[in-house]
Tab-separated table of C-alpha atoms in Angstrom:
chain	number	residue	atom	x	y	z
A	20	MET	CA	0.217	-0.060	0.189
A	21	ASN	CA	1.320	3.539	-0.690
A	22	TRP	CA	0.649	6.158	1.908
A	23	TYR	CA	0.237	9.174	-0.880
A	24	GLU	CA	-2.335	6.977	-2.708
A	25	LEU	CA	-4.379	6.349	0.606
A	26	VAL	CA	-4.369	10.385	1.255
A	27	LYS	CA	-5.159	11.127	-2.305
A	28	ARG	CA	-8.113	8.722	-2.224
A	29	TYR	CA	-9.512	9.601	1.267
A	30	VAL	CA	-8.662	13.214	1.410
A	31	TRP	CA	-7.792	14.593	-1.735
A	32	ASP	CA	-9.942	13.116	-4.713
A	33	ASP	CA	-10.090	15.313	-7.472
A	34	ASN	CA	-13.684	14.196	-7.971
A	35	ALA	CA	-14.793	13.757	-4.487
A	36	THR	CA	-13.377	16.487	-2.635
A	37	PRO	CA	-11.931	19.346	-4.968
A	38	PHE	CA	-11.278	21.705	-2.300
A	39	PHE	CA	-10.326	24.689	-4.649
A	40	ILE	CA	-13.463	24.628	-6.903
A	41	GLY	CA	-16.249	27.033	-6.540
A	42	VAL	CA	-19.142	26.276	-4.535
A	43	GLY	CA	-21.407	26.882	-7.591
A	44	LYS	CA	-19.565	24.194	-9.597
A	45	LEU	CA	-19.803	21.339	-6.921
A	46	ASN	CA	-22.160	18.285	-7.070
A	47	ALA	CA	-23.940	17.296	-3.500
A	48	TYR	CA	-21.589	14.156	-3.508
A	49	GLN	CA	-18.585	16.581	-3.456
A	50	ALA	CA	-20.120	18.949	-1.198
A	51	ARG	CA	-21.083	15.996	1.483
A	52	LYS	CA	-17.543	14.623	1.083
A	53	GLU	CA	-16.119	18.117	1.659
A	54	LEU	CA	-18.379	18.698	4.418
A	55	PHE	CA	-17.719	15.355	5.869
A	56	VAL	CA	-13.663	16.259	6.017
A	57	TYR	CA	-14.399	19.605	7.460
A	58	VAL	CA	-16.520	17.781	10.372
A	59	LEU	CA	-13.723	15.535	10.960
A	60	PHE	CA	-11.053	18.053	11.560
A	61	LEU	CA	-13.329	20.437	13.699
A	62	GLY	CA	-14.472	17.127	15.476
A	63	ASN	CA	-10.860	15.804	16.400
A	64	LEU	CA	-9.468	19.419	17.126
A	65	PHE	CA	-12.283	20.158	19.617
A	66	ALA	CA	-12.105	16.867	21.285
A	67	ILE	CA	-8.568	17.471	21.919
A	68	ILE	CA	-9.095	20.804	22.976
A	69	SER	CA	-12.044	19.874	25.236
A	70	ILE	CA	-9.966	17.305	26.980
A	71	TYR	CA	-7.226	19.659	27.446
A	72	ILE	CA	-9.261	22.703	28.827
A	73	LEU	CA	-11.195	20.281	31.004
A	74	ALA	CA	-8.067	18.897	32.535
A	75	GLU	CA	-6.958	22.595	33.215
A	76	ALA	CA	-10.210	23.658	34.632
A	77	GLY	CA	-9.860	20.574	36.968
A	78	LYS	CA	-6.525	22.066	38.149
A	79	ARG	CA	-7.696	25.272	38.816
A	80	PRO	CA	-11.626	25.851	38.464
A	81	ASP	CA	-12.024	29.415	37.516
A	82	PHE	CA	-14.984	30.945	35.945
A	83	LEU	CA	-13.181	31.444	32.620
A	84	ALA	CA	-11.984	27.769	32.480
A	85	ILE	CA	-15.397	26.514	32.861
A	86	VAL	CA	-16.754	29.046	30.183
A	87	LYS	CA	-13.663	27.731	27.789
A	88	ALA	CA	-14.639	24.089	28.493
A	89	ILE	CA	-18.437	24.764	28.013
A	90	TYR	CA	-17.620	26.497	24.933
A	91	ALA	CA	-15.268	23.763	23.532
A	92	LEU	CA	-17.720	21.136	24.222
A	93	SER	CA	-20.490	23.090	22.479
A	94	VAL	CA	-18.279	23.344	19.225
A	95	LEU	CA	-17.667	19.481	19.786
A	96	GLY	CA	-21.362	18.936	19.847
A	97	GLY	CA	-21.963	21.523	16.833
A	98	ALA	CA	-19.323	19.599	14.731
A	99	VAL	CA	-21.419	16.290	15.554
A	100	ALA	CA	-24.805	18.078	14.743
A	101	PHE	CA	-23.384	19.815	11.689
A	102	GLY	CA	-22.178	16.512	10.016
A	103	VAL	CA	-25.476	14.893	10.663
A	104	THR	CA	-27.758	17.923	9.697
A	105	LYS	CA	-25.569	19.900	7.289
A	106	HIS	CA	-27.629	22.787	8.743
A	107	PRO	CA	-26.248	26.425	7.741
A	108	LYS	CA	-27.155	27.757	11.125
A	109	ILE	CA	-24.795	24.925	12.802
A	110	ALA	CA	-22.138	25.719	10.466
A	111	LEU	CA	-22.362	29.281	11.653
A	112	PHE	CA	-22.105	28.273	14.875
A	113	CYS	CA	-19.091	26.246	14.089
A	114	ALA	CA	-17.463	29.147	12.119
A	115	SER	CA	-17.356	31.058	15.548
A	116	ALA	CA	-14.637	28.867	16.817
A	117	PRO	CA	-11.763	30.457	14.557
A	118	VAL	CA	-13.099	33.879	15.647
A	119	VAL	CA	-12.804	32.638	19.267
A	120	VAL	CA	-9.420	31.280	18.801
A	121	LEU	CA	-7.973	34.447	17.068
A	122	ILE	CA	-9.404	36.445	20.230
A	123	GLU	CA	-7.858	34.047	22.748
A	124	ILE	CA	-4.371	34.024	20.957
A	125	SER	CA	-4.141	37.636	19.770
A	126	GLY	CA	-5.600	39.428	22.731
A	127	PHE	CA	-6.063	39.515	26.563
A	128	GLY	CA	-2.304	38.547	27.436
A	129	SER	CA	-3.033	34.901	26.894
A	130	TYR	CA	-0.436	32.625	26.367
A	131	PRO	CA	2.512	34.835	27.532
A	132	ASP	CA	5.252	31.798	26.715
A	133	LEU	CA	4.367	31.657	23.255
A	134	GLY	CA	6.862	33.172	20.990
A	135	THR	CA	6.095	35.806	18.426
A	136	ILE	CA	6.642	33.544	15.308
A	137	ASP	CA	4.692	30.987	17.157
A	138	ARG	CA	1.816	33.179	17.575
A	139	TYR	CA	1.757	34.765	14.044
A	140	LEU	CA	1.772	31.456	12.750
A	141	ILE	CA	-1.321	30.300	14.718
A	142	ILE	CA	-2.731	33.539	13.733
A	143	GLY	CA	-2.293	32.714	9.999
A	144	LEU	CA	-3.380	29.119	10.501
A	145	THR	CA	-6.371	30.268	12.230
A	146	CYS	CA	-7.187	32.810	9.469
A	147	VAL	CA	-7.038	30.279	6.911
A	148	TRP	CA	-9.299	27.847	9.058
A	149	LEU	CA	-11.882	30.941	9.237
A	150	PHE	CA	-11.734	31.588	5.373
A	151	TYR	CA	-12.585	27.685	4.943
A	152	ALA	CA	-15.462	27.786	7.660
A	153	ILE	CA	-17.071	30.479	5.476
A	154	ARG	CA	-16.885	28.288	2.387
A	155	GLU	CA	-18.226	25.495	4.640
A	156	ILE	CA	-21.205	27.721	5.289
A	157	ALA	CA	-21.727	28.575	1.833
A	158	ILE	CA	-21.688	24.987	0.864
A	159	SER	CA	-24.047	24.034	3.427
A	160	ARG	CA	-26.525	26.801	2.301
A	161	ALA	CA	-26.118	25.684	-1.296
A	162	LEU	CA	-26.376	21.881	-0.731
A	163	PRO	CA	-30.031	21.506	-1.267
A	164	HIS	CA	-30.015	23.163	-4.399
A	165	MET	CA	-27.007	21.199	-5.915
A	166	PRO	CA	-27.122	18.713	-8.507
A	167	ASP	CA	-26.531	15.152	-7.866
A	168	ALA	CA	-23.114	13.277	-9.099
A	169	GLY	CA	-25.196	11.907	-12.000
A	170	ASP	CA	-26.547	15.378	-13.257
A	171	ASP	CA	-25.235	16.490	-16.827
A	172	ARG	CA	-24.807	20.009	-14.689
A	173	SER	CA	-22.269	18.377	-12.206
A	174	THR	CA	-19.639	17.387	-14.596
A	175	HIS	CA	-16.432	18.710	-13.434
A	176	THR	CA	-12.884	18.584	-14.561
A	177	ARG	CA	-10.036	20.592	-13.465
């Protein structure tokens, strides 16, 4: 088995998950696959974040730590709900996560041990995540009106 072929097959397939194609050119199959990859990313990320924040809140239970834990768990639940329903309002809630991360990293003196380059790298990656979350909102809004994979309007070539 070739690692590259497995990744290409399950994550980056030109027909199933064309990440750089406009939302209007996607068919329903492609949109559902892209939403699945987004939900998988978001769910795993916030499962890890939830465990970390709950562990930190257990060490020093203050109000802010409890609020962070509740928010992280709600985004994890939102990711699961979005994966099941693909509803645009849930996608909008999930898109609040990169905004909250940007506020947490860039403001309020959080994470004083984080180096300048590390902080800018995290801010840059979070901005990319925010733009991708906005795309996922657009996909979830357009999904009910997208053609099926067998429809002649959905033929897609790069």
